[in-house]
Every structure is written in C-alpha cells, then in structure tokens.
Coordinates of C-alpha atoms and ligand atoms in Angstrom, one line a residue:
M4 CA -9.0 22.2 16.5
S5 CA -5.4 23.6 16.7
E6 CA -3.2 24.4 13.7
D7 CA -0.5 22.2 15.3
S8 CA -2.7 19.1 15.5
V9 CA -4.0 19.6 12.0
T10 CA -0.4 19.9 10.7
A11 CA 0.6 16.8 12.7
V12 CA -2.3 14.8 11.2
R13 CA -1.4 16.1 7.7
E14 CA 2.2 15.1 8.1
A15 CA 1.4 11.6 9.4
A16 CA -1.2 11.0 6.6
E17 CA 1.3 12.1 4.0
G18 CA 3.9 9.8 5.5
L19 CA 1.4 7.0 5.5
T20 CA 0.6 7.5 1.8
R21 CA 4.3 7.4 1.0
R22 CA 4.6 4.0 2.7
I23 CA 1.3 2.4 1.7
S24 CA 0.7 2.4 -2.0
R25 CA -2.5 2.6 -4.0
D26 CA -1.3 -0.7 -5.7
Y27 CA -1.3 -2.4 -2.3
W28 CA -4.7 -1.1 -1.5
L29 CA -6.1 -2.2 -4.9
K30 CA -4.6 -5.7 -4.6
C31 CA -6.3 -6.1 -1.2
A32 CA -9.6 -4.8 -2.6
R33 CA -9.5 -7.1 -5.6
E34 CA -8.6 -10.1 -3.5
N35 CA -11.3 -9.3 -0.9
R36 CA -8.5 -9.2 1.7
F37 CA -8.5 -6.8 4.7
P38 CA -5.7 -4.2 4.1
T39 CA -3.8 -5.2 7.3
E40 CA -0.7 -3.2 6.4
L41 CA -2.7 0.0 6.0
W42 CA -4.5 -0.6 9.2
E43 CA -1.3 -1.3 11.1
G44 CA 0.3 1.8 9.5
M45 CA -2.6 3.9 10.7
A46 CA -2.4 2.4 14.2
E47 CA 1.4 3.0 14.5
T48 CA 1.1 6.6 13.4
G49 CA -1.8 7.3 15.7
L50 CA -4.1 8.0 12.7
L51 CA -6.6 5.4 13.8
G52 CA -7.1 7.4 17.0
V53 CA -7.8 10.7 15.3
S54 CA -11.0 12.2 16.9
V55 CA -10.8 9.9 19.9
P56 CA -9.9 12.0 23.0
E57 CA -6.4 11.3 24.4
E58 CA -7.9 10.3 27.8
Y59 CA -9.5 7.4 26.0
G60 CA -6.3 6.2 24.3
G61 CA -6.8 8.2 21.1
S62 CA -4.8 10.9 19.4
G63 CA -7.3 13.7 20.1
G64 CA -8.5 16.2 17.5
G65 CA -11.9 16.4 15.9
L66 CA -13.6 17.1 12.7
S67 CA -10.9 19.2 11.1
E68 CA -8.2 16.5 11.7
L69 CA -10.6 13.8 10.4
M70 CA -11.2 15.9 7.3
V71 CA -7.5 16.4 6.6
L72 CA -6.7 12.7 7.1
N73 CA -9.5 11.6 4.7
E74 CA -8.7 14.2 2.0
I75 CA -5.0 13.2 1.9
T76 CA -5.6 9.5 1.9
A77 CA -8.4 9.8 -0.8
R78 CA -6.0 11.9 -3.0
A79 CA -3.5 9.1 -2.7
G80 CA -6.3 6.7 -3.8
I81 CA -6.4 4.9 -0.4
I82 CA -10.0 5.0 0.8
S83 CA -11.0 3.1 3.9
L84 CA -14.7 3.3 4.2
F85 CA -14.3 1.0 7.1
F86 CA -12.2 3.6 9.0
V87 CA -14.6 6.4 8.0
L88 CA -17.7 4.5 9.1
G89 CA -16.0 3.2 12.2
S90 CA -15.0 6.8 13.1
F91 CA -18.7 7.8 12.9
A92 CA -19.7 4.7 14.9
R93 CA -17.6 5.4 17.9
M94 CA -18.7 9.0 18.2
P95 CA -22.0 8.4 19.9
I96 CA -20.2 6.0 22.4
I97 CA -17.7 8.7 23.2
R98 CA -20.4 11.2 23.8
H99 CA -23.1 9.1 25.4
G100 CA -21.6 5.8 26.4
S101 CA -20.4 4.6 29.8
A102 CA -16.7 4.7 30.8
E103 CA -16.7 0.9 30.6
Q104 CA -18.2 0.9 27.0
I105 CA -15.6 3.5 25.9
R106 CA -12.8 1.4 27.5
R107 CA -14.0 -1.9 26.1
F108 CA -15.1 -0.8 22.6
V109 CA -13.7 2.6 21.6
T110 CA -10.1 2.5 23.0
P111 CA -9.1 -0.7 21.1
T112 CA -10.3 0.9 17.8
A113 CA -7.9 3.8 18.4
T114 CA -4.9 1.5 19.0
G115 CA -5.8 -0.9 16.2
E116 CA -6.5 -3.8 18.4
A117 CA -10.2 -4.0 17.3
K118 CA -12.4 -2.8 14.5
M119 CA -16.0 -1.5 14.7
C120 CA -18.7 -1.4 12.0
F121 CA -21.8 0.7 11.7
G122 CA -25.1 -1.1 11.6
V123 CA -27.8 1.3 10.6
T124 CA -29.3 0.7 7.1
E125 CA -32.0 -1.9 6.7
P126 CA -33.4 -3.6 3.6
N127 CA -37.0 -2.2 4.0
A128 CA -36.4 1.1 5.7
G129 CA -33.5 2.3 3.5
T130 CA -33.1 6.1 3.8
N131 CA -36.1 6.3 6.2
T132 CA -34.2 5.4 9.4
F133 CA -37.3 6.1 11.5
R134 CA -38.9 3.0 10.0
L135 CA -36.3 0.6 11.1
Q136 CA -37.7 -2.9 11.9
T137 CA -34.9 -4.6 13.7
T138 CA -36.0 -5.1 17.3
A139 CA -34.2 -5.4 20.6
R140 CA -36.5 -6.8 23.3
R141 CA -35.7 -6.6 27.0
T142 CA -35.1 -10.0 28.7
D143 CA -34.1 -10.9 32.3
T144 CA -30.5 -10.8 31.4
G145 CA -30.3 -8.1 28.7
W146 CA -31.7 -7.8 25.1
L147 CA -32.7 -10.2 22.4
V148 CA -32.1 -8.8 18.9
N149 CA -34.0 -9.9 15.7
G150 CA -34.0 -8.5 12.2
S151 CA -31.5 -7.6 9.5
K152 CA -29.2 -4.8 8.4
V153 CA -27.8 -4.3 4.9
F154 CA -24.7 -2.8 3.3
I155 CA -22.8 -3.1 6.5
T156 CA -19.2 -2.3 5.5
G157 CA -16.5 -4.6 6.9
A158 CA -18.9 -6.6 9.0
R159 CA -16.8 -9.8 8.4
D160 CA -13.7 -8.2 9.8
A161 CA -15.3 -6.2 12.6
D162 CA -15.0 -7.1 16.3
S163 CA -17.9 -4.9 17.4
M164 CA -20.9 -3.2 15.8
L165 CA -22.8 -0.1 16.6
L166 CA -26.4 -1.1 16.2
I167 CA -29.6 0.9 16.1
A168 CA -32.7 -1.1 16.9
R169 CA -36.3 -0.6 17.8
T170 CA -37.0 -1.0 21.5
S171 CA -40.7 0.2 21.3
P172 CA -43.2 0.3 18.4
F173 CA -43.2 3.1 15.8
D174 CA -45.3 6.0 17.0
P175 CA -46.2 8.5 14.2
E176 CA -46.5 11.2 16.8
R177 CA -42.9 10.7 17.9
P178 CA -41.1 9.3 14.8
R179 CA -37.7 9.7 16.3
G180 CA -38.6 7.8 19.5
G181 CA -38.6 4.1 20.2
L182 CA -35.1 3.5 18.7
S183 CA -32.1 2.7 20.9
L184 CA -28.3 2.4 20.2
F185 CA -26.3 -0.6 21.2
I186 CA -22.7 -1.6 21.1
L187 CA -22.1 -5.3 20.7
D188 CA -19.6 -8.0 20.1
A189 CA -19.9 -8.8 16.3
R190 CA -19.3 -12.5 17.1
T191 CA -22.3 -12.8 19.3
P192 CA -24.1 -16.1 18.6
G193 CA -27.2 -15.5 16.4
I194 CA -25.5 -13.0 14.1
E195 CA -24.8 -14.1 10.6
F196 CA -23.2 -12.4 7.6
Q197 CA -23.7 -12.7 3.9
R198 CA -21.4 -10.8 1.5
L199 CA -22.9 -8.6 -1.1
N200 CA -21.6 -8.1 -4.6
I201 CA -21.0 -4.3 -4.4
E202 CA -19.1 -2.7 -7.3
V203 CA -17.1 -0.4 -5.1
L204 CA -13.5 -1.2 -4.4
G205 CA -12.4 -1.4 -0.8
E206 CA -13.9 -3.3 2.2
S207 CA -16.9 -5.4 1.3
Q208 CA -20.5 -4.9 2.4
Y209 CA -22.6 -7.5 4.1
L210 CA -26.2 -8.4 4.8
V211 CA -26.3 -9.0 8.6
F212 CA -29.0 -11.2 10.1
F213 CA -29.9 -11.2 13.8
K214 CA -31.7 -14.3 15.0
D215 CA -32.3 -14.2 18.7
A216 CA -28.9 -12.6 19.3
A217 CA -28.6 -12.2 23.1
L218 CA -26.9 -9.0 24.2
P219 CA -25.9 -8.2 27.8
A220 CA -27.9 -5.4 29.6
D221 CA -24.9 -3.1 29.4
A222 CA -24.9 -3.2 25.5
L223 CA -27.4 -0.3 25.6
I224 CA -25.8 3.1 25.0
G225 CA -27.1 6.0 27.1
Q226 CA -30.9 5.9 27.6
E227 CA -33.4 3.7 25.9
G228 CA -35.3 5.4 23.1
Q229 CA -32.7 8.1 22.5
G230 CA -30.8 6.2 19.7
M231 CA -31.9 8.6 16.9
K232 CA -30.9 11.6 18.9
Y233 CA -27.4 10.2 19.6
L234 CA -27.0 9.2 15.9
F235 CA -28.2 12.6 14.6
D236 CA -25.5 14.3 16.7
G237 CA -22.9 13.0 14.2
L238 CA -24.6 13.9 11.0
N239 CA -22.7 17.1 10.3
T240 CA -19.4 15.2 10.9
E241 CA -20.5 12.5 8.5
R242 CA -21.3 15.0 5.7
L243 CA -18.1 16.9 6.1
V244 CA -15.8 13.9 6.3
L245 CA -17.6 12.6 3.1
A246 CA -17.0 16.0 1.5
S247 CA -13.3 15.9 2.3
M248 CA -13.0 12.4 0.8
A249 CA -14.8 13.6 -2.4
V250 CA -12.4 16.6 -2.7
G251 CA -9.4 14.3 -2.2
L252 CA -10.6 11.7 -4.8
G253 CA -11.7 14.4 -7.3
N254 CA -8.2 16.0 -7.1
R255 CA -6.7 12.6 -7.6
A256 CA -8.7 12.2 -10.8
L257 CA -7.7 15.7 -12.0
D258 CA -4.0 15.0 -11.2
K259 CA -4.1 12.0 -13.4
A260 CA -6.0 13.8 -16.2
V261 CA -3.5 16.7 -16.1
A262 CA -0.5 14.4 -16.2
Y263 CA -1.9 12.3 -19.1
T264 CA -3.1 15.2 -21.2
R265 CA 0.2 17.0 -21.0
E266 CA 1.9 14.1 -22.7
R267 CA -0.8 12.5 -25.0
A268 CA -0.6 14.1 -28.5
P269 CA -2.2 12.1 -31.3
F270 CA -2.4 15.3 -33.5
G271 CA 1.0 16.6 -32.4
Q272 CA -0.2 19.0 -29.7
P273 CA -0.8 17.8 -26.2
I274 CA -4.5 17.1 -25.8
G275 CA -4.4 19.2 -22.6
S276 CA -4.1 22.2 -24.8
Y277 CA -7.5 21.6 -26.3
Q278 CA -10.2 23.7 -24.7
G279 CA -12.7 20.8 -25.0
L280 CA -10.7 19.0 -22.4
Q281 CA -8.9 21.9 -20.6
H282 CA -12.1 23.9 -19.7
P283 CA -14.0 21.0 -18.1
M284 CA -10.8 20.2 -16.1
A285 CA -10.6 23.9 -15.1
R286 CA -14.3 23.8 -14.2
A287 CA -14.0 20.7 -12.1
K288 CA -11.0 22.2 -10.3
T289 CA -13.0 25.3 -9.5
Q290 CA -15.9 23.3 -8.2
L291 CA -13.6 21.2 -6.0
E292 CA -12.0 24.3 -4.5
A293 CA -15.5 25.9 -3.9
A294 CA -16.5 22.7 -2.1
R295 CA -13.2 22.8 -0.1
L296 CA -13.8 26.4 0.9
M297 CA -17.4 25.6 2.0
M298 CA -16.4 22.5 3.9
N299 CA -13.6 24.4 5.7
E300 CA -16.1 27.1 6.7
A301 CA -18.6 24.6 7.9
A302 CA -15.9 22.9 10.0
R303 CA -14.9 26.3 11.4
I304 CA -18.5 26.9 12.5
F305 CA -18.8 23.4 13.8
D306 CA -15.6 23.6 15.9
G307 CA -16.8 27.0 17.2
G308 CA -20.0 25.3 18.5
G309 CA -22.3 27.0 15.9
D310 CA -25.0 25.5 13.6
A311 CA -23.0 24.0 10.8
G312 CA -26.0 22.1 9.3
P313 CA -26.7 24.3 6.3
L314 CA -23.0 24.6 5.1
A315 CA -22.2 21.0 5.9
N316 CA -25.1 19.8 3.7
M317 CA -24.2 22.2 1.0
A318 CA -20.5 21.1 1.1
K319 CA -21.5 17.5 0.8
L320 CA -23.6 18.3 -2.2
L321 CA -21.0 20.4 -3.9
A322 CA -18.1 18.0 -3.2
S323 CA -19.8 14.9 -4.3
E324 CA -20.9 16.5 -7.6
A325 CA -17.5 18.1 -8.2
C326 CA -15.8 14.7 -7.5
E327 CA -18.0 13.0 -10.0
Q328 CA -17.3 15.7 -12.6
A329 CA -13.6 15.4 -12.1
V330 CA -13.6 11.7 -12.6
D331 CA -15.8 12.0 -15.6
I332 CA -13.5 14.5 -17.4
A333 CA -10.5 12.3 -16.3
L334 CA -12.2 9.4 -18.1
Q335 CA -12.9 11.5 -21.2
A336 CA -9.3 12.8 -21.3
H337 CA -7.9 9.2 -21.2
G338 CA -10.0 8.1 -24.2
G339 CA -10.1 4.3 -24.5
Y340 CA -7.3 4.0 -21.9
G341 CA -9.6 5.5 -19.3
F342 CA -11.5 2.1 -19.4
D343 CA -8.3 0.1 -19.0
Q344 CA -8.2 -0.9 -15.3
D345 CA -4.4 -0.6 -15.4
Y346 CA -4.7 3.1 -16.0
D347 CA -6.7 3.2 -12.7
V348 CA -9.2 5.9 -13.8
V349 CA -12.4 3.9 -14.4
T350 CA -11.6 2.3 -11.1
L351 CA -12.2 5.7 -9.4
W352 CA -15.7 6.0 -10.8
P353 CA -17.8 3.7 -8.6
F354 CA -16.6 5.4 -5.4
A355 CA -17.0 8.9 -6.9
R356 CA -20.5 8.0 -7.9
L357 CA -21.3 6.3 -4.6
M358 CA -20.8 9.6 -2.8
R359 CA -24.0 11.0 -4.3
V360 CA -25.9 8.0 -2.7
A361 CA -24.2 7.1 0.5
P362 CA -24.0 7.6 3.4
V363 CA -26.9 9.9 2.7
N364 CA -28.2 10.5 -0.8
N365 CA -28.1 14.0 -2.4
E366 CA -31.8 14.2 -2.6
M367 CA -32.0 14.1 1.2
I368 CA -29.4 16.8 1.3
L369 CA -31.5 18.9 -1.1
N370 CA -34.5 18.1 1.1
Y371 CA -32.6 19.5 4.1
I372 CA -31.6 22.7 2.2
G373 CA -35.2 23.1 0.9
E374 CA -36.8 22.7 4.3
H375 CA -34.2 24.1 6.8
V376 CA -32.5 26.8 4.7
L377 CA -35.2 27.9 2.4
G378 CA -38.1 27.3 4.8
L379 CA -40.1 25.4 2.3
P380 CA -42.6 22.6 3.3
R381 CA -41.2 19.1 3.8
S382 CA -41.5 17.3 0.4
Y383 CA -41.6 13.7 1.5
Ligands
FAD19 C1 -20.6 0.8 -0.6 C2 -21.7 1.1 0.5 C3 -21.3 1.1 1.8 C4 -22.3 1.3 2.8 N1 -21.9 1.1 4.1 C5 -22.9 1.2 5.1 C6 -22.5 0.9 6.5 O1 -21.4 0.5 6.8 N2 -23.5 0.9 7.4 C7 -24.8 1.3 7.1 O2 -25.6 1.3 8.0 N3 -25.1 1.6 5.8 C8 -24.2 1.5 4.8 N4 -24.5 1.8 3.5 C9 -25.9 2.1 3.2 C10 -26.2 3.5 2.6 O3 -26.0 4.4 3.6 C11 -27.6 3.4 2.0 O4 -27.5 2.8 0.8 C12 -28.2 4.7 1.9 O5 -28.5 5.2 3.2 C13 -29.6 4.7 1.1 O6 -30.4 3.6 1.5 P1 -31.0 2.7 0.3 O7 -29.9 2.1 -0.4 O8 -32.0 1.7 0.9 O9 -31.8 3.7 -0.6 P2 -33.4 4.1 -0.7 O10 -33.8 4.6 0.7 O11 -34.2 3.0 -1.2 O12 -33.3 5.3 -1.7 C14 -33.1 5.1 -3.1 C15 -33.1 6.4 -3.8 O13 -34.3 7.1 -3.7 C16 -34.2 8.4 -3.5 N5 -34.8 8.9 -2.3 C17 -35.0 8.1 -1.1 N6 -35.6 8.8 -0.2 C18 -35.8 10.1 -0.7 C19 -36.5 11.2 -0.3 N7 -37.0 11.3 0.9 N8 -36.5 12.3 -1.1 C20 -36.0 12.2 -2.4 N9 -35.4 11.1 -2.9 C21 -35.3 10.1 -2.1 C22 -32.7 8.7 -3.6 O14 -32.3 9.0 -4.9 C23 -32.0 7.4 -3.2 O15 -30.7 7.2 -3.7 C24 -23.6 1.6 2.5 C25 -24.0 1.6 1.1 C26 -23.0 1.3 0.1 C27 -23.5 1.3 -1.3

C-alpha cells in the first residue's frame, strides 16, 4: 500500500459516486438489469482493476485500496456484490494460476471486457466447504464437471467462473484435501442457471447446475487437490473488504438518520434532540468507528506480511453488527417513513442484515476467535 495509491482510489471512487447515482443503481436492481453504466464507469476510471497488478493490466494496489473503494461506494449506496466477489475470485488465479490463465481470465476483468463470478457455495455443504459434492473427473481431454452451486452472484452476466470442485473423495484424515480450483468459461455447454428470489437489492443470485460440463485440461488452477489452500489464502481479504462495505453502508444509514432527525419535529423540537434517538445514533457511530479502526489495523498488519487473521475476523464481526445497528436506528428515526421505499431506508436493511450471514456467517467468525484467539476446543 502507498498513501498515493489509496488517495488515487479514494478520489476515483468519489468521482464515480458523483457520476453514478444511487437512483440509477436502484433502478437496475429493481428491473433485474445489469448496471452497465456503473461497470463502464469503474472500467474507465481503473477501479475495476484495483488489486490486479499493473503487469496484468490492472491498476495495482491491494487490500487497502479495495477497502477504500468499497467503503466509499457503499456509503453512496452503490454496492456491487458482483465486483466484490469477482475481486475475491481472481485473487487465487493471480497468485497460483498460469500466465495464460491470468491473461485470458483476469486481465479482461480489470479492463471491463469480461466478468467473473465465484462458484463456491453448494446446496448441501453450505458453510462446510470441506463437504462439497460437485465433482471434476479427469478425462482424456480435460475434466468433466457434475453437481450444483447455489447463491452464485451474477452467474447470468458472468463470462467466467472460479469453481471449486472435488477431484478425489472426501478423506476425514485430510478434510482440506481432494478439492481443486478451476477457472472456466461460464457458457460451457452443460452449465445451466436458475435465478433465485433473493431479497437483497443488486445483482441476482443463481442456482448453477453442471451436467457433464467438459472443461479443458488447462482449466485447473495450480496443483490438483490444493483448491482449499488457494481459496483460504484470500479469507482475510474477504473479511476486511466486507467490513469496509459494512462501515460504508452503516454510515450511509446514519447520514440519512441525522439529516432526517434534524428537520422532523412533530412536537416542535427536532426529534434528533431526543436522547432516545440521539444516543443510539451516537452508539452506532462509535461502533462503526471502532470497526474502522480495527479493520485499518488489520489491513496494516496484512500489508506488512503479518498474521491479520484475529483482527480481520474481529473487524468483520464488529462492522457487520455496527452496520445493522445503524440501519436499525435509521429505520426507527424515520418512523413510518422508514418503511416507505421512496425514503430508501428500509431498502438498506436486507444488505445490512446479509453481512452477518455472508460471505461467512458471524458464528463461524466467533468459532475462529474462540478457537484461534482464545485457544478453546473447536465447537463444531
Ligand atoms: C445475496 C447472497 C450472495 C451470495 N453470493 C455468493 C457467491 O457469489 N458465491 C458463493 O459461492 N456463495 C455466495 N453466497 C453464499 C453464502 O456465502 C452462503 O449463504 C453462506 O456461506 C452460508 O451458507 P448457507 O447459506 O448454506 O448456510 P448454512 O451453512 O446452512 O448455515 C446456516 C446458519 O447456521 C449457522 N451455522 C452454520 N455452521 C455453523 C457452525 N459451524 N457453527 C455455528 N453456527 C453455524 C449460521 O448461523 C448460519 O447462518 C451468497 C449468499 C447470499 C445470500
């Protein structure tokens, strides 16, 4: 990280949010339309390439730049889960893929020519990624994939998919083994999509079926059986980017609450002067700032090559809870209008609440802290 590159991303993101409005984003979400103008704006300003090294056609930077970008866009109410998940998906390819895989699949995502989705969650395995059932079987020409993935954000609009699949049977002695990572053309014959009715505004989620989908031999990333290891490399990044979005969205909710409660005065005094509203707003602000301090410290440790796991997990926990509290008090402060979609407060709630569940639920975060920070026995 350099101060200059973080500042450059901040300025580009602020410029983008002046050009692309929350109204445009909401309209696309409600019409189930891909936000093309947002995507093109991110491509033109180099924001799509943040965290992709310059030698691969990206804008460079790393975690700190991704965090700043996502916090600013979330505060403006523009949340691209697709971008966030795509930025996680391309990370293992940059780190472990071949030069050809990076050229073919990563570089176009940095320039805006192509989009990548993230195919990990399965209907039966859920949080327990070790028990994935989708299989990739070796053939004379490559791999044959069978199985299904669920909740895959943006699968309909994606050109490629990062996929984790089982290449050898589950072995309880080596639960992380037997899983491999693939990068594939999302339009490969044998791949079908079914849209889910998810109550979170933004890009849609899909059930994805693989029925004898034939992949070329070079779809495998790195070594066979190392998929979990490659995926786990990015977990701290995932938690901190999520935390930055939660801090951004929580502050958006508070901005709205403060503006509204300064003006609204059914008893003559602005309702923002009542402690019943003011104190919870002050508390939510304090918790958002605590989360921000922790996530920045975790990012500093991460960028310095240290073990950011404990603070990254704690920051995700704090930020997701603080965001939910901020949206909750914003709803309370708006009274009945909070539930009017035109006031755009209740519309923040599903995403704020989602962050306690995905991409990793807070119980798993607490499990991590219990086991790896407190040294307690594994609880599950
Ligand atoms: C809007 C949205 C977008 C998503 N996008 C993607 C995507 O693009 N790609 C992708 O791969 N996935 C995606 N996901 C999936 C998301 O990451 C999963 O929903 C999540 O990992 C949890 O899996 P599950 O829903 O099967 O929950 P389950 O595993 O069934 O867990 C349900 C609940 O049980 C509890 N629980 C589970 N395990 C434990 C445990 N060990 N200890 C304590 N409590 C536990 C938690 O409270 C958890 O919320 C998305 C989900 C949503 C809703």
